[in-house]
mmCIF file of C-alpha atoms and ligand atoms in Angstrom:
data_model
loop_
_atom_site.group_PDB
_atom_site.id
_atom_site.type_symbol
_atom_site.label_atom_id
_atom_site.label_comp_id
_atom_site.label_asym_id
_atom_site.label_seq_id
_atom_site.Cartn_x
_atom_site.Cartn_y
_atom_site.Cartn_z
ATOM 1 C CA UNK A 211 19.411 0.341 9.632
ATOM 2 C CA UNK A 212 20.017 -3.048 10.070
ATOM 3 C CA UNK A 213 19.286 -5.416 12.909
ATOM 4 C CA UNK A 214 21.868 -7.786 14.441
ATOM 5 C CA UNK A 215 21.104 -10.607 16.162
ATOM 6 C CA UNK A 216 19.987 -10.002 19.716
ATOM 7 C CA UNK A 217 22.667 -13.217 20.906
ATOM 8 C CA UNK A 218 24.571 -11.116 23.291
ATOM 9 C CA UNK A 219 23.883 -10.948 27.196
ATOM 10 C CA UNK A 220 26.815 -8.115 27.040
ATOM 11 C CA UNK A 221 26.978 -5.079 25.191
ATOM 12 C CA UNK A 222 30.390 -3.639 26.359
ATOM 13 C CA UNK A 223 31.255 -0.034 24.838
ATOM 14 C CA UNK A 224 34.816 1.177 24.612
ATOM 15 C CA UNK A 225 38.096 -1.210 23.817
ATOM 16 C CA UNK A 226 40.181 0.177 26.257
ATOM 17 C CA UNK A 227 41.973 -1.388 29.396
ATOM 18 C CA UNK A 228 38.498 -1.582 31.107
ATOM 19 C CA UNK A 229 35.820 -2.305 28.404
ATOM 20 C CA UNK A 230 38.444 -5.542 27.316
ATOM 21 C CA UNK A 231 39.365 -6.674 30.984
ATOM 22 C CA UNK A 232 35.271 -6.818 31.197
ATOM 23 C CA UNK A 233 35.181 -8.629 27.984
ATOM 24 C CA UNK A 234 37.523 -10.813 29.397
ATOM 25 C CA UNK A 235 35.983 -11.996 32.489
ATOM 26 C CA UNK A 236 32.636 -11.652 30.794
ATOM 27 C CA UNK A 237 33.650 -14.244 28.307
ATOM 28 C CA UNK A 238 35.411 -16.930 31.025
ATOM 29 C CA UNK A 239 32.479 -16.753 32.133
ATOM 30 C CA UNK A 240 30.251 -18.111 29.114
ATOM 31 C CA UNK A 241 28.606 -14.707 28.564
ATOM 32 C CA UNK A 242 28.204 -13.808 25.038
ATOM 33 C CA UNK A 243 30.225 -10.728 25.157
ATOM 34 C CA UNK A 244 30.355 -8.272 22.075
ATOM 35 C CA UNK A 245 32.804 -4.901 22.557
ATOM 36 C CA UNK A 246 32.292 -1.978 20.758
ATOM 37 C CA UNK A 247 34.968 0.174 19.795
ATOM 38 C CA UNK A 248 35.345 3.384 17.341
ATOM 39 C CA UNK A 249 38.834 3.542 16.212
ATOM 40 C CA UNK A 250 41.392 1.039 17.535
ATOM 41 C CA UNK A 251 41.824 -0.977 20.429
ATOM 42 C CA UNK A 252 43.446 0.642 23.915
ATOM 43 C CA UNK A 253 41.878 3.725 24.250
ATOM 44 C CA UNK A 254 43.880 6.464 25.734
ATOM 45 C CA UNK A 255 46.793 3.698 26.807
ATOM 46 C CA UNK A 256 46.807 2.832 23.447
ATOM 47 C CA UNK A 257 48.812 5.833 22.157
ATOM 48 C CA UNK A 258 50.929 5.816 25.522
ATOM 49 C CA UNK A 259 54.461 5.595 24.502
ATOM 50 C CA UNK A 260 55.561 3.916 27.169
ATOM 51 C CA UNK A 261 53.473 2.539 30.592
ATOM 52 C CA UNK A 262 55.840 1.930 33.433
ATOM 53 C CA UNK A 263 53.004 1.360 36.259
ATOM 54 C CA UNK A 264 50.934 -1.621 35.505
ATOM 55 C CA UNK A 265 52.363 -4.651 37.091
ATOM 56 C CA UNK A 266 54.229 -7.205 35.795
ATOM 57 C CA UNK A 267 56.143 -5.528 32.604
ATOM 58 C CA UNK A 268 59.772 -4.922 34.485
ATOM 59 C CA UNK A 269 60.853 -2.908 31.960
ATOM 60 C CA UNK A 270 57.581 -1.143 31.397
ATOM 61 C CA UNK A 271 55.891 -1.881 28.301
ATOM 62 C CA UNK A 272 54.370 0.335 24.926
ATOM 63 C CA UNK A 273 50.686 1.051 25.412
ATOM 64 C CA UNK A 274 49.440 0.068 22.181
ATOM 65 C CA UNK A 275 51.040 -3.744 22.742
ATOM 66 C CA UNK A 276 49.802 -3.853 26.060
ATOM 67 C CA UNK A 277 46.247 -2.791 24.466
ATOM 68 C CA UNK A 278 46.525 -5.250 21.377
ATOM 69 C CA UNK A 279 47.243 -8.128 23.727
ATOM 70 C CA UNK A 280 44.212 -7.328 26.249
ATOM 71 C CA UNK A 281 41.942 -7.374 23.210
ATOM 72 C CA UNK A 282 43.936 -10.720 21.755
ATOM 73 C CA UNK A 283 43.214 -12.078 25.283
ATOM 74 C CA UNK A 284 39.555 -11.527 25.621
ATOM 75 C CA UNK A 285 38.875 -12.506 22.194
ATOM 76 C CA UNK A 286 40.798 -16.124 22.920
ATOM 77 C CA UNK A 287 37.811 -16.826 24.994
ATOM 78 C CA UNK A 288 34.840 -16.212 22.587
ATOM 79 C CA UNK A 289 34.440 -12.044 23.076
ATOM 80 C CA UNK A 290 33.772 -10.444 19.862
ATOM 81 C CA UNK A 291 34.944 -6.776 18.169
ATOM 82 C CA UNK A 292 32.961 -4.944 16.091
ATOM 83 C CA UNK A 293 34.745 -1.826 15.256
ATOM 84 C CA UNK A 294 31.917 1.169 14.495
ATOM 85 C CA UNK A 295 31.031 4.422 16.241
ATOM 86 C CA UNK A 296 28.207 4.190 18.414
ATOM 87 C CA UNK A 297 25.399 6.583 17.577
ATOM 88 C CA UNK A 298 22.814 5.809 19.584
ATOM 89 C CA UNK A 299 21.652 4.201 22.752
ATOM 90 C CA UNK A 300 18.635 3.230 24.595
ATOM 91 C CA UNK A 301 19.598 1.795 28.053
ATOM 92 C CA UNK A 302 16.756 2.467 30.853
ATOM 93 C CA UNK A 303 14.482 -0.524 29.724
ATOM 94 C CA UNK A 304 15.322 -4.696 30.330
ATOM 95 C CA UNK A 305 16.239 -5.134 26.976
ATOM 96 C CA UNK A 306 19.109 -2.458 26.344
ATOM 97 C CA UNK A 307 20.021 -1.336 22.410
ATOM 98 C CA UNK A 308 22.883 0.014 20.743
ATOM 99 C CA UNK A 309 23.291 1.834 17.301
ATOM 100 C CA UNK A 310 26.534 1.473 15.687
ATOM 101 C CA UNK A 311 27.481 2.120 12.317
ATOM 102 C CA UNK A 312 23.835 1.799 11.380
ATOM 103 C CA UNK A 313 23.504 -1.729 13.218
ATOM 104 C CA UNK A 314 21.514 -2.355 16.288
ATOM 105 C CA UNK A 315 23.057 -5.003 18.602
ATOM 106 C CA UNK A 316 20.753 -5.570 21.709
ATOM 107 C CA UNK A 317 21.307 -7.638 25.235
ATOM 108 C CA UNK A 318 19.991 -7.657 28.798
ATOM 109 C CA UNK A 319 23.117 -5.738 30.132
ATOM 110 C CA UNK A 320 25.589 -2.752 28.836
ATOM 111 C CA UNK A 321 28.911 -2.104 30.097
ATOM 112 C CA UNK A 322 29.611 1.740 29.416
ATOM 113 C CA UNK A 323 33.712 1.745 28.895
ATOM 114 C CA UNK A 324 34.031 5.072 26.764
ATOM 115 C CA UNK A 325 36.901 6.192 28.773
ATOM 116 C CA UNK A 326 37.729 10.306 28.295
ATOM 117 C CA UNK A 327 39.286 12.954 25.438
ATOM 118 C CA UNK A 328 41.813 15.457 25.677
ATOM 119 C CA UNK A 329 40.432 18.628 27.179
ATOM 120 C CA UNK A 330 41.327 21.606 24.876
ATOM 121 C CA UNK A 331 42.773 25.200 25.916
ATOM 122 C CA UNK A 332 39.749 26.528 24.556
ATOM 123 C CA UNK A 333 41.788 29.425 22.999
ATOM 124 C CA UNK A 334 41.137 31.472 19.412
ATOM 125 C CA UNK A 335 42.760 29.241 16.514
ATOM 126 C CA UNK A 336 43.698 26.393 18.270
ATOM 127 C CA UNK A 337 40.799 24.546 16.156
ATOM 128 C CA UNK A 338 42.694 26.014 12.959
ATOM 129 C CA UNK A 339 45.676 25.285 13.730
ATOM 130 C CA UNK A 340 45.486 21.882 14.851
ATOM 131 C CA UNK A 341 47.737 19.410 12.507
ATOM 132 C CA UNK A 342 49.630 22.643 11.851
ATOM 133 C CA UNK A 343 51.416 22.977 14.957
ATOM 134 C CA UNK A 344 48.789 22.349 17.934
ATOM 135 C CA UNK A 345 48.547 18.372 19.010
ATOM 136 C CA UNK A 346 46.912 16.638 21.592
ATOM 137 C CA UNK A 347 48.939 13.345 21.370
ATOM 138 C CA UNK A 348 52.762 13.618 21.662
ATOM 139 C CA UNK A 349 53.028 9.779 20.408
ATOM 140 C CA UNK A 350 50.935 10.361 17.693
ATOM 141 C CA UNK A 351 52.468 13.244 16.019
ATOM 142 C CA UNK A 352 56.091 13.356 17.871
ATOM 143 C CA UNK A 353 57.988 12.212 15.307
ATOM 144 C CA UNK A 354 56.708 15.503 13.114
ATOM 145 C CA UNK A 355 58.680 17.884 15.289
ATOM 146 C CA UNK A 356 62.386 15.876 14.851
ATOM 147 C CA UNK A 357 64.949 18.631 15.645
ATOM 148 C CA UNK A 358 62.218 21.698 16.530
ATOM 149 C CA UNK A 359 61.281 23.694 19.175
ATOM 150 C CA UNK A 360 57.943 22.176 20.992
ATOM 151 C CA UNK A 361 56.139 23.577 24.301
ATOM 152 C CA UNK A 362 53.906 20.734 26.178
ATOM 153 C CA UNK A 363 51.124 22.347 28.557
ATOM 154 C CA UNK A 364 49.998 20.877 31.720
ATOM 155 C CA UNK A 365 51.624 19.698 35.346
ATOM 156 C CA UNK A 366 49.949 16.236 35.095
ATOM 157 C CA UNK A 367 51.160 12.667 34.126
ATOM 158 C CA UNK A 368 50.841 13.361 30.397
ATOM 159 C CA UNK A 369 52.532 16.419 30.385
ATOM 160 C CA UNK A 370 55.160 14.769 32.357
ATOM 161 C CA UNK A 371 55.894 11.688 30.092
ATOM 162 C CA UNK A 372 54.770 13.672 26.727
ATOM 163 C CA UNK A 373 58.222 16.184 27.805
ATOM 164 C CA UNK A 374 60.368 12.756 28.572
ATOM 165 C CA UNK A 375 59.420 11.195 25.139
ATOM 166 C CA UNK A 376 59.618 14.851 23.002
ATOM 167 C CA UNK A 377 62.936 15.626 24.578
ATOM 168 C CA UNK A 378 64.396 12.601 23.000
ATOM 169 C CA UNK A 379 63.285 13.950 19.297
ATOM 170 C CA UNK A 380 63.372 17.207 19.768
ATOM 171 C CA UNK A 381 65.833 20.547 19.986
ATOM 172 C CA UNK A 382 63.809 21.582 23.030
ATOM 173 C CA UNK A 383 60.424 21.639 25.188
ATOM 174 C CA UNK A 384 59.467 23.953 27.327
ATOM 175 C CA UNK A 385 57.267 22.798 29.989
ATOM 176 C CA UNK A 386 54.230 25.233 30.632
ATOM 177 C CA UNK A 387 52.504 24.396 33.793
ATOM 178 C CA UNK A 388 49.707 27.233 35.532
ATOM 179 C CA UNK A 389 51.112 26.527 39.086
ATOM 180 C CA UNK A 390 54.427 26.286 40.469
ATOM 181 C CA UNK A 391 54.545 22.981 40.671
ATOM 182 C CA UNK A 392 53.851 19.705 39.107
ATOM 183 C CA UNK A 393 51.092 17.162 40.224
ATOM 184 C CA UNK A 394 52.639 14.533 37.989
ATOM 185 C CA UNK A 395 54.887 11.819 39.633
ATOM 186 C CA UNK A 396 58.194 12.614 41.238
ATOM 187 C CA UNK A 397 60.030 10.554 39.007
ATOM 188 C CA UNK A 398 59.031 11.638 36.226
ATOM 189 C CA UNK A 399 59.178 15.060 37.297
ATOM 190 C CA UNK A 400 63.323 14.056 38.608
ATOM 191 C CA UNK A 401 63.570 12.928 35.159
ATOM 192 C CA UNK A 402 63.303 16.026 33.373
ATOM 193 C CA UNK A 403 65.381 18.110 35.589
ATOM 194 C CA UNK A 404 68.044 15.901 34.442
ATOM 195 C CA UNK A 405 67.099 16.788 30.682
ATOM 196 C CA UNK A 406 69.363 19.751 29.059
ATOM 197 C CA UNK A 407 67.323 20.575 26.752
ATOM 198 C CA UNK A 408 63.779 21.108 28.698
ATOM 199 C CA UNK A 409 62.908 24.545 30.377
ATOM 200 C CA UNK A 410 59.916 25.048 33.088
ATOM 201 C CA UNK A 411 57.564 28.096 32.712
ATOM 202 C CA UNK A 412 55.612 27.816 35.671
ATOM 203 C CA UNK A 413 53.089 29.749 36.808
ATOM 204 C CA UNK A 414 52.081 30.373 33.608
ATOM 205 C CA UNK A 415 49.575 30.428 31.081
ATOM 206 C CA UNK A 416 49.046 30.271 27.558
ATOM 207 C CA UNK A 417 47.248 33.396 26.176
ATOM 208 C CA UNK A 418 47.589 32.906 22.686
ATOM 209 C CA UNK A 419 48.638 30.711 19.906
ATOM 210 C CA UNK A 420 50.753 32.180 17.314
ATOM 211 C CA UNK A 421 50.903 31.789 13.454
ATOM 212 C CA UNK A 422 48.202 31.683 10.758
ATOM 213 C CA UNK A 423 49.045 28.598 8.436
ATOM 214 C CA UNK A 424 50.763 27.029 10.866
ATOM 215 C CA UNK A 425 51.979 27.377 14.853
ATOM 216 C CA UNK A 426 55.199 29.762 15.396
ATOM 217 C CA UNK A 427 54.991 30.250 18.761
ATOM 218 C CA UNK A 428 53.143 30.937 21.897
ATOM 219 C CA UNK A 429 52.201 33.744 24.016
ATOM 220 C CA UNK A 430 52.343 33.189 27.425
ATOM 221 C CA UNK A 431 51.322 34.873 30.839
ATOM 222 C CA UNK A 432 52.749 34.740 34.408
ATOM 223 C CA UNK A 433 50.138 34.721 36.892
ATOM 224 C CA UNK A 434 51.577 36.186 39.543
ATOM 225 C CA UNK A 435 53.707 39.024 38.121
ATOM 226 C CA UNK A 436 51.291 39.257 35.003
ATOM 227 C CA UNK A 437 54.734 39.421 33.054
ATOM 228 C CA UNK A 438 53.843 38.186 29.419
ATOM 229 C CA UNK A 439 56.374 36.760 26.579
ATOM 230 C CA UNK A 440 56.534 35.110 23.448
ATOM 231 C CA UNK A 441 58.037 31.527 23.371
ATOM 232 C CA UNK A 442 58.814 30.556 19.736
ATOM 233 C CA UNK A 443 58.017 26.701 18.736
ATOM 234 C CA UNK A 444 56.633 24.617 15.851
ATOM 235 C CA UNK A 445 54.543 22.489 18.121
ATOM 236 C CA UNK A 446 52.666 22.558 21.109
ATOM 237 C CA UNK A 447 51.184 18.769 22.907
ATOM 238 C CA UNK A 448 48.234 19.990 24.829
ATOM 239 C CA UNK A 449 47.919 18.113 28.309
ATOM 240 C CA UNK A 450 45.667 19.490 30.440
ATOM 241 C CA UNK A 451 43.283 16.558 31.567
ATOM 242 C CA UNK A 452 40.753 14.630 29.640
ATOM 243 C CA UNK A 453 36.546 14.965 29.912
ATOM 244 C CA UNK A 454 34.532 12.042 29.842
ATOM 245 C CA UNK A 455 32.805 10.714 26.882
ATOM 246 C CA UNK A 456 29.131 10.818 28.195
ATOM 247 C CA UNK A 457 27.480 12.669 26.045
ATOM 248 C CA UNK A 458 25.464 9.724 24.458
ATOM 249 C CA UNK A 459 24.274 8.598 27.898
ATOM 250 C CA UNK A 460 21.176 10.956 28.699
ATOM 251 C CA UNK A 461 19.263 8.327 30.446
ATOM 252 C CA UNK A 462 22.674 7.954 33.177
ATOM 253 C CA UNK A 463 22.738 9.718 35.777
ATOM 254 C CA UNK A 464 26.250 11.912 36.114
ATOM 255 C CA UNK A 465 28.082 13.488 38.480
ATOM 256 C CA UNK A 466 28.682 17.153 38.536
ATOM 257 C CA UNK A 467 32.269 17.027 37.023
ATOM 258 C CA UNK A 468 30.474 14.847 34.062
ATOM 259 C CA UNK A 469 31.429 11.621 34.998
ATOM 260 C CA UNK A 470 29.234 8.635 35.087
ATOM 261 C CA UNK A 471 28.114 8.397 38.877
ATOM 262 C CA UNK A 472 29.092 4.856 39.988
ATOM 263 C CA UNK A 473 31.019 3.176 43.134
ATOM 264 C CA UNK A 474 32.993 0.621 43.265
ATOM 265 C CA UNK A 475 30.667 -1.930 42.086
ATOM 266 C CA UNK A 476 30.065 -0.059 38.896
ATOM 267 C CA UNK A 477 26.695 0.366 39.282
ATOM 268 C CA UNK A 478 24.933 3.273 37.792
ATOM 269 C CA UNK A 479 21.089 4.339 38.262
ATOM 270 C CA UNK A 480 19.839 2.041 35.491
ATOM 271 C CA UNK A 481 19.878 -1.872 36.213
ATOM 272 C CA UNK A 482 22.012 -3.502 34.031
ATOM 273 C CA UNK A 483 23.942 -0.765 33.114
ATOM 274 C CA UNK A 484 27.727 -0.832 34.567
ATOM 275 C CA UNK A 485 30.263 2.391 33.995
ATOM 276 C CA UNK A 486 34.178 1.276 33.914
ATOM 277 C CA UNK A 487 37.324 2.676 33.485
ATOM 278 C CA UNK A 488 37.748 6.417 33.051
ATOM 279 C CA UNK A 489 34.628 7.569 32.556
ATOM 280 C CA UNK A 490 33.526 6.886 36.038
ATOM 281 C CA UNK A 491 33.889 8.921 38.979
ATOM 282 C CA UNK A 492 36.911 7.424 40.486
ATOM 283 C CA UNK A 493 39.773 8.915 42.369
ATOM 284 C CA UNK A 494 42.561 7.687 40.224
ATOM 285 C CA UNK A 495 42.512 6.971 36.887
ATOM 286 C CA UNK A 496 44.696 4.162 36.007
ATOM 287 C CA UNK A 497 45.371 1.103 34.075
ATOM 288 C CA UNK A 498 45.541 -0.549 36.864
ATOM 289 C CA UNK A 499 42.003 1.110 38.395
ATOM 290 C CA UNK A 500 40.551 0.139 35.274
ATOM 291 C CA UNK A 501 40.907 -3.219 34.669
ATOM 292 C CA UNK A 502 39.697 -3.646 38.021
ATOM 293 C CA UNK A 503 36.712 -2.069 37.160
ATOM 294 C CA UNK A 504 36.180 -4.239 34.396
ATOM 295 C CA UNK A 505 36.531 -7.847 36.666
ATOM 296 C CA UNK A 506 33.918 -6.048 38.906
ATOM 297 C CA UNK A 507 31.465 -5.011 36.235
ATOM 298 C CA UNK A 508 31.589 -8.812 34.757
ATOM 299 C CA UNK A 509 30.907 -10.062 38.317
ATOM 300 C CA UNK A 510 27.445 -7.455 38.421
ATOM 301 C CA UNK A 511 26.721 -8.266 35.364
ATOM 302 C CA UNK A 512 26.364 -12.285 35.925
ATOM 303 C CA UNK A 513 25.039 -11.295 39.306
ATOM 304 C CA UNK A 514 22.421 -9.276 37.334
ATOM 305 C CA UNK A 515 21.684 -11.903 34.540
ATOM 306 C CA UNK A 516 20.868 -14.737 37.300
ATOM 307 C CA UNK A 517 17.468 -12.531 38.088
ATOM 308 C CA UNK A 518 16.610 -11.323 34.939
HETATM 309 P P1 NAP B 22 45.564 15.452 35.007
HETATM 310 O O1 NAP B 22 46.270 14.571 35.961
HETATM 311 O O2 NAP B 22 44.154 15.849 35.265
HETATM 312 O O3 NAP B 22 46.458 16.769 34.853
HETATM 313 C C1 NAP B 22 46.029 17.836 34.080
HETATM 314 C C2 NAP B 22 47.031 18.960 34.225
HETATM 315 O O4 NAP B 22 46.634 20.037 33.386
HETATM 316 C C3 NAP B 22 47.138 19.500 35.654
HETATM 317 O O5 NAP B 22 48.485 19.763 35.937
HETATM 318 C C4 NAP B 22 46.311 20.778 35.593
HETATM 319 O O6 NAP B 22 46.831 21.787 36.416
HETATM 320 C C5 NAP B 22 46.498 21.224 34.154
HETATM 321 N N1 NAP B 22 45.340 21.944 33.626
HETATM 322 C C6 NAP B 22 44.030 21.597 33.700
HETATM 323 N N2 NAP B 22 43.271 22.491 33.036
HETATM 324 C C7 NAP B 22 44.124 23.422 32.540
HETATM 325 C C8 NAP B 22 43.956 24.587 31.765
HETATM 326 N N3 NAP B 22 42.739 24.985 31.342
HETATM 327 N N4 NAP B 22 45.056 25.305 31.451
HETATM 328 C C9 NAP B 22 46.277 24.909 31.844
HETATM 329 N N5 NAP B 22 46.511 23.811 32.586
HETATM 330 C C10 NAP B 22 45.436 23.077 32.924
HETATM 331 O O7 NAP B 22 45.529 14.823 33.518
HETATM 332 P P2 NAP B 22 46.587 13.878 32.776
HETATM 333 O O8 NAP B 22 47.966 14.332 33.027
HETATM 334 O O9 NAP B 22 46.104 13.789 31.380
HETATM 335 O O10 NAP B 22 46.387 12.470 33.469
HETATM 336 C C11 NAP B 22 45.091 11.833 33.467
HETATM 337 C C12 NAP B 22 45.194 10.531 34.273
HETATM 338 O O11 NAP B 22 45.991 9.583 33.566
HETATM 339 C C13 NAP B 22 45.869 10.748 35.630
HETATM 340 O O12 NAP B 22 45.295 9.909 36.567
HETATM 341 C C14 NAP B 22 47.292 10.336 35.358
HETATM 342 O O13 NAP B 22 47.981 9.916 36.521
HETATM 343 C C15 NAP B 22 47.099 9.200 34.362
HETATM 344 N N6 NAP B 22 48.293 9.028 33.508
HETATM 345 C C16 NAP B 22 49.275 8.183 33.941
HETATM 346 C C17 NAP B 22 50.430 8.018 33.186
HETATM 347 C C18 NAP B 22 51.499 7.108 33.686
HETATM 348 O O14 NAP B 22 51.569 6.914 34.860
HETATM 349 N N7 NAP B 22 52.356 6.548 32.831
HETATM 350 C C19 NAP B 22 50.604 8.732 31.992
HETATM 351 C C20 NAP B 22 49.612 9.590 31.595
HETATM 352 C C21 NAP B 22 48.463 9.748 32.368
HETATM 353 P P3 NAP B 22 46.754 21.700 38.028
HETATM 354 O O15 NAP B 22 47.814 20.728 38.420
HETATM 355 O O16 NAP B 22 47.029 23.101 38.457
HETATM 356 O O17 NAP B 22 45.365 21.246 38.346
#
């Protein structure tokens, strides 16, 4: 292990919408900032095709440029990236520590910014036959399914925009939702009524996932006639929710859907240690919910800095 030096007051973790709006305003502010981020910058937004709801893009704008440009942003004023997985954390004393990739960066205060994953179905092969047929990013892995048959589960936002984006690539999509109707937004939900070539199974679930070496179909069950039937496709984009990634944050005290438990001000039960974003409990999760997050958890964490 190696130690870093301990020249950060900031330890933000997560390069999403939140973590780099924090970095932002933590770094206009003359805090030496430092985000930490596993993969790429943007977080869930990042592999949004297309974001239509965060002001000031007209015409709506791709969620990995709106990402890119929130980490070019907070970067133009002194935050740094250091791309590594965080392994390790010790939060509950004054001087707070972070493992990543084998490095320990330390600072007075921690912004936790890790944001959610795709929940799974939790059925038999879907582990298996993931990359061969089961997906949980339509983005991502779209393109594979040019011309096919592909089912997209859920009734939320994702499901809703995953079935708009597939039906442009693909032969069809059948919508399977458990209820009889969506909680996704009415427009989007307008949108693909329009579509010809996506079907609705409602009040349905998926009982099993078909195929060995790769997906073939799915079986399906209607929940209120227990009616059960086999709908043949290549792919299937799972979108069923997310669960927040928490599971590196003992010490924080959660709520009982998992979430980091923290109001408005993004305070959680250690001092210095702020939640942002999606992986607080919040009652919508939104670009536009997180970034505001992140301006408030820069403002508690100079607040908290001054007395320290
Ligand atoms: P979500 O809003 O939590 O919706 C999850 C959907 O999956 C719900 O329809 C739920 O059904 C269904 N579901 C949950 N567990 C299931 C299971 N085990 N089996 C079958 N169905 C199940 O999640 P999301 O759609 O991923 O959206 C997450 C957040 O991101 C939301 O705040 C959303 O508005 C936001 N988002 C926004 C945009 C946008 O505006 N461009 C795009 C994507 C996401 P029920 O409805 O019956 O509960």
């Amino acid at each position: 292990m190696t130690e870093q030096n301990r020249n950060y007051d900031v330890i933000i973790i997560g390069g999403g919408p939140a973590g780099y709006t924090a970095a932002l305003y933590c770094a206009r502010a003359a805090l030496r900032t430092l985000v930490l981020e596993k993969f790429a910058p943007g977080g869930q937004i990042g592999i949004v095709d297309h974001v239509d709801n965060y002001p000031g893009f007209s015409e709506g704008i791709d969620g990995y440029t709106l990402a890119a440009e929130m980490q070019k942003q907070a970067e133009r004023f002194g935050a740094q990236t250091m791309f590594g997985e965080v392994t390790e954390v010790s939060l509950a004393g004054e001087e707070k520590s972070v493992l990543a990739d084998g490095i320990r960066y330390t600072a007075p205060a921690v912004i936790l910014a890790t944001g959610a994953s795709p929940r799974e179905l939790g059925l038999p092969k879907e582990h298996a036959l993931r990359g061969r047929g089961v997906s949980y990013c339509a983005t991502c892995d779209g393109a594979f399914f040019r011309d096919k048959d592909v089912a997209v589960v859920g009734g939320g936002n994702t499901a809703a925009t995953d079935a708009v984006f597939l039906s442009k690539l693909c032969r069809s999509v059948t919508l399977i939702h458990r209820r009889d109707k969506m909680r996704a937004s009415a427009n989007y939900y307008d949108l693909l009524t329009k579509k010809e070539n996506v079907h609705f199974a409602w009040d349905s679930v998926t009982t099993e996932l078909l195929g060995d070496q790769k997906l073939s179909g799915l079986r399906i069950r209607n929940v209120k006639t227990g009616e059960e039937k086999e709908i043949p496709c290549e792919g299937v984009f799972v979108a069923v929710g997310n669960n927040p990634n928490t599971s590196l944050f003992s010490e924080v005290k959660l709520t009982e859907n998992g979430y980091i438990e923290a109001g408005e001000d993004t305070k959680t039960n250690l001092p210095g240690v702020f939640a942002v974003g999606d992986v607080r409990e919040k009652p919508l999760r939104q670009v536009v919910t997180a970034v505001s997050d992140g301006a408030v958890a820069s403002h508690m964490v100079e607040e908290y800095l001054e007395k320290v």
